[in-house]
mmCIF file of C-alpha atoms in Angstrom:
data_model
loop_
_atom_site.group_PDB
_atom_site.id
_atom_site.type_symbol
_atom_site.label_atom_id
_atom_site.label_comp_id
_atom_site.label_asym_id
_atom_site.label_seq_id
_atom_site.Cartn_x
_atom_site.Cartn_y
_atom_site.Cartn_z
ATOM 1 C CA ALA A 1 1.399 -1.471 -17.176
ATOM 2 C CA GLN A 2 3.636 -0.119 -14.490
ATOM 3 C CA SER A 3 5.254 -2.553 -12.072
ATOM 4 C CA VAL A 4 7.440 -2.423 -8.996
ATOM 5 C CA SER A 5 10.175 -4.932 -8.150
ATOM 6 C CA GLN A 6 11.689 -5.386 -4.724
ATOM 7 C CA HIS A 7 14.765 -7.540 -4.993
ATOM 8 C CA ASN A 8 14.964 -8.931 -1.490
ATOM 9 C CA HIS A 9 12.153 -10.999 -0.047
ATOM 10 C CA HIS A 10 13.663 -11.427 3.411
ATOM 11 C CA VAL A 11 16.670 -9.637 4.897
ATOM 12 C CA ILE A 12 18.219 -10.640 8.208
ATOM 13 C CA LEU A 13 20.618 -8.235 9.948
ATOM 14 C CA SER A 14 22.222 -7.730 13.304
ATOM 15 C CA GLU A 15 21.708 -4.490 15.172
ATOM 16 C CA ALA A 16 23.990 -1.666 13.983
ATOM 17 C CA ALA A 17 24.402 -3.204 10.535
ATOM 18 C CA SER A 18 23.721 -1.043 7.509
ATOM 19 C CA LEU A 19 20.616 -1.611 5.407
ATOM 20 C CA GLU A 20 19.871 -1.190 1.740
ATOM 21 C CA LEU A 21 16.632 -2.456 0.204
ATOM 22 C CA GLY A 22 16.332 -2.390 -3.556
ATOM 23 C CA CYS A 23 13.355 -1.098 -5.514
ATOM 24 C CA ASN A 24 13.009 -0.779 -9.268
ATOM 25 C CA TYR A 25 9.994 0.306 -11.255
ATOM 26 C CA SER A 26 8.973 0.142 -14.870
ATOM 27 C CA TYR A 27 7.500 3.369 -16.164
ATOM 28 C CA GLY A 28 9.104 5.909 -18.430
ATOM 29 C CA GLY A 29 7.286 9.047 -17.400
ATOM 30 C CA THR A 30 6.970 11.165 -14.292
ATOM 31 C CA VAL A 31 6.411 9.206 -11.104
ATOM 32 C CA ASN A 32 5.915 9.709 -7.403
ATOM 33 C CA LEU A 33 7.831 7.236 -5.268
ATOM 34 C CA PHE A 34 7.141 6.003 -1.747
ATOM 35 C CA TRP A 35 8.406 3.650 0.899
ATOM 36 C CA TYR A 36 5.885 2.335 3.406
ATOM 37 C CA VAL A 37 6.518 0.270 6.510
ATOM 38 C CA GLN A 38 4.274 -2.191 8.302
ATOM 39 C CA TYR A 39 5.361 -3.053 11.837
ATOM 40 C CA PRO A 40 4.012 -6.306 13.291
ATOM 41 C CA GLY A 41 0.347 -5.896 14.120
ATOM 42 C CA GLN A 42 0.183 -2.318 12.886
ATOM 43 C CA HIS A 43 -1.171 -0.662 9.787
ATOM 44 C CA LEU A 44 0.900 0.619 6.901
ATOM 45 C CA GLN A 45 2.559 3.949 7.428
ATOM 46 C CA LEU A 46 4.637 6.220 5.234
ATOM 47 C CA LEU A 47 8.420 6.213 5.710
ATOM 48 C CA LEU A 48 9.328 8.713 3.019
ATOM 49 C CA LYS A 49 8.311 9.987 -0.379
ATOM 50 C CA TYR A 50 9.788 11.563 -3.475
ATOM 51 C CA PHE A 51 7.919 13.940 -5.772
ATOM 52 C CA SER A 52 10.583 16.155 -7.304
ATOM 53 C CA GLY A 53 13.765 18.035 -6.518
ATOM 54 C CA ASP A 54 16.632 16.568 -4.508
ATOM 55 C CA PRO A 55 16.808 12.864 -5.390
ATOM 56 C CA LEU A 56 18.056 12.009 -1.907
ATOM 57 C CA VAL A 57 15.040 11.927 0.353
ATOM 58 C CA LYS A 58 15.149 11.695 4.119
ATOM 59 C CA GLY A 59 12.313 10.096 6.035
ATOM 60 C CA ILE A 60 11.393 9.188 9.563
ATOM 61 C CA LYS A 61 13.493 7.081 11.950
ATOM 62 C CA GLY A 62 16.769 7.718 10.120
ATOM 63 C CA PHE A 63 15.722 6.203 6.809
ATOM 64 C CA GLU A 64 16.631 7.722 3.466
ATOM 65 C CA ALA A 65 16.138 6.790 -0.173
ATOM 66 C CA GLU A 66 17.798 7.821 -3.380
ATOM 67 C CA PHE A 67 15.956 8.246 -6.651
ATOM 68 C CA ILE A 68 18.158 7.354 -9.629
ATOM 69 C CA LYS A 69 16.108 8.151 -12.696
ATOM 70 C CA SER A 70 18.480 6.503 -15.170
ATOM 71 C CA LYS A 71 18.216 3.224 -13.278
ATOM 72 C CA PHE A 72 14.486 3.503 -12.473
ATOM 73 C CA SER A 73 15.453 2.831 -8.882
ATOM 74 C CA PHE A 74 14.465 4.114 -5.446
ATOM 75 C CA ASN A 75 16.532 2.176 -2.919
ATOM 76 C CA LEU A 76 15.940 2.531 0.805
ATOM 77 C CA ARG A 77 18.887 2.891 3.170
ATOM 78 C CA LYS A 78 19.650 3.181 6.848
ATOM 79 C CA PRO A 79 23.224 3.372 8.177
ATOM 80 C CA SER A 80 22.561 1.486 11.414
ATOM 81 C CA VAL A 81 19.469 -0.620 12.009
ATOM 82 C CA GLN A 82 17.819 -1.249 15.349
ATOM 83 C CA TRP A 83 15.781 -4.177 16.619
ATOM 84 C CA SER A 84 12.694 -1.951 16.391
ATOM 85 C CA ASP A 85 13.166 -1.701 12.612
ATOM 86 C CA THR A 86 11.926 -5.278 12.279
ATOM 87 C CA ALA A 87 9.008 -4.900 9.895
ATOM 88 C CA GLU A 88 7.832 -5.358 6.339
ATOM 89 C CA TYR A 89 8.843 -2.646 3.885
ATOM 90 C CA PHE A 90 6.983 -1.794 0.714
ATOM 91 C CA CYS A 91 8.092 0.320 -2.201
ATOM 92 C CA ALA A 92 5.286 2.025 -4.135
ATOM 93 C CA VAL A 93 5.072 3.976 -7.360
ATOM 94 C CA GLN A 94 2.418 6.334 -8.596
ATOM 95 C CA ALA A 95 2.368 7.045 -12.306
ATOM 96 C CA GLY A 96 -0.913 8.667 -13.148
ATOM 97 C CA THR A 97 -3.739 7.846 -10.835
ATOM 98 C CA ALA A 98 -3.082 4.389 -9.380
ATOM 99 C CA LEU A 99 -0.639 3.612 -6.577
ATOM 100 C CA ILE A 100 1.195 0.337 -7.258
ATOM 101 C CA PHE A 101 3.133 -1.578 -4.613
ATOM 102 C CA GLY A 102 6.000 -4.037 -4.735
ATOM 103 C CA LYS A 103 5.765 -7.428 -3.057
ATOM 104 C CA GLY A 104 7.506 -6.230 0.062
ATOM 105 C CA THR A 105 10.703 -7.056 1.935
ATOM 106 C CA THR A 106 10.630 -8.517 5.415
ATOM 107 C CA LEU A 107 13.440 -7.158 7.586
ATOM 108 C CA SER A 108 14.399 -9.098 10.694
ATOM 109 C CA VAL A 109 16.883 -7.432 13.035
ATOM 110 C CA SER A 110 18.462 -9.455 15.806
ATOM 111 C CA SER A 111 19.723 -7.822 18.982
ATOM 112 C CA ASP B 1 -10.259 12.045 15.245
ATOM 113 C CA GLY B 2 -9.600 11.852 11.511
ATOM 114 C CA GLY B 3 -8.714 8.689 9.689
ATOM 115 C CA ILE B 4 -9.821 5.671 7.738
ATOM 116 C CA THR B 5 -12.080 3.128 9.368
ATOM 117 C CA GLN B 6 -12.453 -0.383 8.078
ATOM 118 C CA SER B 7 -14.988 -2.712 9.542
ATOM 119 C CA PRO B 8 -15.165 -5.349 10.680
ATOM 120 C CA LYS B 9 -11.605 -6.311 11.642
ATOM 121 C CA TYR B 10 -12.315 -10.017 11.186
ATOM 122 C CA LEU B 11 -14.985 -11.492 8.953
ATOM 123 C CA PHE B 12 -16.001 -15.085 8.356
ATOM 124 C CA ARG B 13 -18.250 -16.184 5.525
ATOM 125 C CA LYS B 14 -19.377 -19.391 3.961
ATOM 126 C CA GLU B 15 -18.230 -20.230 0.474
ATOM 127 C CA GLY B 16 -20.649 -18.985 -2.158
ATOM 128 C CA GLN B 17 -21.833 -15.963 -0.198
ATOM 129 C CA ASN B 18 -21.191 -12.383 -1.183
ATOM 130 C CA VAL B 19 -19.724 -10.193 1.523
ATOM 131 C CA THR B 20 -19.250 -6.421 1.726
ATOM 132 C CA LEU B 21 -16.307 -4.784 3.472
ATOM 133 C CA SER B 22 -16.762 -1.274 4.758
ATOM 134 C CA CYS B 23 -14.329 1.606 4.341
ATOM 135 C CA GLU B 24 -15.083 5.098 5.609
ATOM 136 C CA GLN B 25 -12.810 8.133 5.727
ATOM 137 C CA ASN B 26 -13.351 11.541 7.305
ATOM 138 C CA LEU B 27 -10.233 13.109 5.811
ATOM 139 C CA ASN B 28 -12.112 14.735 2.926
ATOM 140 C CA HIS B 29 -9.919 12.813 0.500
ATOM 141 C CA ASP B 30 -10.890 12.535 -3.149
ATOM 142 C CA ALA B 31 -9.127 9.278 -3.952
ATOM 143 C CA MET B 32 -9.792 5.907 -2.348
ATOM 144 C CA TYR B 33 -8.246 2.495 -2.984
ATOM 145 C CA TRP B 34 -8.778 -1.163 -2.159
ATOM 146 C CA TYR B 35 -5.832 -3.539 -1.922
ATOM 147 C CA ARG B 36 -5.509 -7.200 -1.151
ATOM 148 C CA GLN B 37 -2.475 -8.317 0.868
ATOM 149 C CA ASP B 38 -1.303 -11.933 0.707
ATOM 150 C CA PRO B 39 1.963 -13.322 2.130
ATOM 151 C CA GLY B 40 4.756 -12.892 -0.410
ATOM 152 C CA GLN B 41 2.479 -11.026 -2.819
ATOM 153 C CA GLY B 42 2.649 -7.540 -1.360
ATOM 154 C CA LEU B 43 -0.319 -5.259 -1.919
ATOM 155 C CA ARG B 44 -2.277 -5.808 -5.095
ATOM 156 C CA LEU B 45 -4.682 -3.165 -6.305
ATOM 157 C CA ILE B 46 -8.289 -4.285 -6.656
ATOM 158 C CA TYR B 47 -10.170 -1.078 -7.429
ATOM 159 C CA TYR B 48 -9.619 2.625 -7.015
ATOM 160 C CA SER B 49 -11.775 5.696 -7.212
ATOM 161 C CA GLN B 50 -10.626 9.220 -7.937
ATOM 162 C CA ILE B 51 -13.971 10.917 -7.489
ATOM 163 C CA VAL B 52 -17.539 10.206 -6.431
ATOM 164 C CA ASN B 53 -19.519 7.983 -8.808
ATOM 165 C CA ASP B 54 -16.376 6.943 -10.683
ATOM 166 C CA PHE B 55 -13.997 4.030 -10.175
ATOM 167 C CA GLN B 56 -11.473 1.993 -12.130
ATOM 168 C CA LYS B 57 -10.346 -1.609 -12.032
ATOM 169 C CA GLY B 58 -6.944 -2.425 -10.640
ATOM 170 C CA ASP B 59 -4.804 -5.460 -11.377
ATOM 171 C CA ILE B 60 -7.048 -8.065 -9.723
ATOM 172 C CA ALA B 61 -10.612 -6.753 -10.028
ATOM 173 C CA GLU B 62 -12.203 -10.045 -11.103
ATOM 174 C CA GLY B 63 -14.695 -11.293 -8.516
ATOM 175 C CA TYR B 64 -14.942 -7.928 -6.771
ATOM 176 C CA SER B 65 -17.226 -4.930 -7.078
ATOM 177 C CA VAL B 66 -17.246 -1.452 -5.564
ATOM 178 C CA SER B 67 -19.370 1.659 -5.367
ATOM 179 C CA ARG B 68 -18.583 5.299 -4.598
ATOM 180 C CA GLU B 69 -21.879 7.002 -3.911
ATOM 181 C CA LYS B 70 -20.408 9.268 -1.237
ATOM 182 C CA LYS B 71 -16.989 10.869 -0.977
ATOM 183 C CA GLU B 72 -16.313 9.345 2.416
ATOM 184 C CA SER B 73 -17.348 5.775 1.639
ATOM 185 C CA PHE B 74 -15.916 3.133 -0.687
ATOM 186 C CA PRO B 75 -17.355 -0.322 0.127
ATOM 187 C CA LEU B 76 -15.913 -3.448 -1.460
ATOM 188 C CA THR B 77 -18.048 -6.490 -2.235
ATOM 189 C CA VAL B 78 -16.322 -9.832 -2.510
ATOM 190 C CA THR B 79 -18.567 -11.918 -4.714
ATOM 191 C CA SER B 80 -18.911 -15.662 -4.990
ATOM 192 C CA ALA B 81 -17.046 -15.401 -8.312
ATOM 193 C CA GLN B 82 -13.800 -14.613 -6.485
ATOM 194 C CA LYS B 83 -11.961 -17.937 -6.511
ATOM 195 C CA ASN B 84 -9.698 -17.338 -3.539
ATOM 196 C CA PRO B 85 -11.285 -14.675 -1.339
ATOM 197 C CA THR B 86 -9.556 -15.471 1.950
ATOM 198 C CA ALA B 87 -7.102 -12.605 2.433
ATOM 199 C CA PHE B 88 -6.299 -9.394 4.262
ATOM 200 C CA TYR B 89 -8.000 -6.383 2.646
ATOM 201 C CA LEU B 90 -6.676 -2.846 3.007
ATOM 202 C CA CYS B 91 -8.442 0.379 2.180
ATOM 203 C CA ALA B 92 -6.539 3.601 1.574
ATOM 204 C CA SER B 93 -7.251 7.190 0.656
ATOM 205 C CA SER B 94 -5.279 10.168 -0.601
ATOM 206 C CA ILE B 95 -6.109 13.831 -0.738
ATOM 207 C CA GLU B 96 -5.908 14.313 -4.473
ATOM 208 C CA ARG B 97 -6.106 12.273 -7.577
ATOM 209 C CA GLY B 98 -3.237 12.200 -9.995
ATOM 210 C CA LEU B 99 0.352 13.255 -9.527
ATOM 211 C CA SER B 100 0.792 16.020 -7.001
ATOM 212 C CA MET B 101 2.566 16.822 -3.782
ATOM 213 C CA ASN B 102 -0.348 15.447 -1.812
ATOM 214 C CA THR B 103 -0.860 11.954 -3.147
ATOM 215 C CA GLU B 104 0.419 10.208 -0.041
ATOM 216 C CA ALA B 105 -1.936 7.357 0.795
ATOM 217 C CA PHE B 106 -3.258 6.755 4.288
ATOM 218 C CA PHE B 107 -4.314 3.241 5.215
ATOM 219 C CA GLY B 108 -6.970 1.681 7.376
ATOM 220 C CA GLN B 109 -6.325 -1.133 9.836
ATOM 221 C CA GLY B 110 -7.544 -3.748 7.386
ATOM 222 C CA THR B 111 -10.159 -6.502 7.369
ATOM 223 C CA ARG B 112 -9.158 -10.131 7.496
ATOM 224 C CA LEU B 113 -11.690 -12.147 5.536
ATOM 225 C CA THR B 114 -11.864 -15.902 5.958
ATOM 226 C CA VAL B 115 -14.126 -17.932 3.717
ATOM 227 C CA VAL B 116 -14.898 -21.434 4.924
#
């Protein structure tokens, strides 16, 4: 069965620091890859997605992610975080019909 | 306006009672999903449905049941067989089943179920 691993459970950064959240998946075939964000008190929303083509994907709010097929990875990055980026971030993989999520990473940004 | 509606937002039930959580979407999406969200566990897939009158078990289907009699509705029943039902439940839908450009999932606001 496919699975998704997010390496960091809780990340604490100061404003303007750079961010990289790791995501690895286990599935050998074609996949769709997603990052979702859940701000405090709000519902899940899509940050960015990868289906095919350029492995570097740009999303909303200055986030980007790079798909490295050989490493089964889809890490999320942002060059300079803001206090408003404080949220929980979920990596998700779709291989076939089901959408499977990782356990999430809580990002806390201090001003 | 279009979207996914989950009701109620908060639900309390006594232990041993079945309870049904509602999920309705007016996005004309084929696929619908139910997830359970627990602290530190992320989102775990309970059931999903790719088309009316068809659904598949996810990773943690035991103690739950679903139906998909209409395209826009995918109710989840938490039965008394579910050993630890207190959780936050999220419903989602996506426009198409399978791998395609349009399989982005849209989520409802969730239902927090507390069993006492």
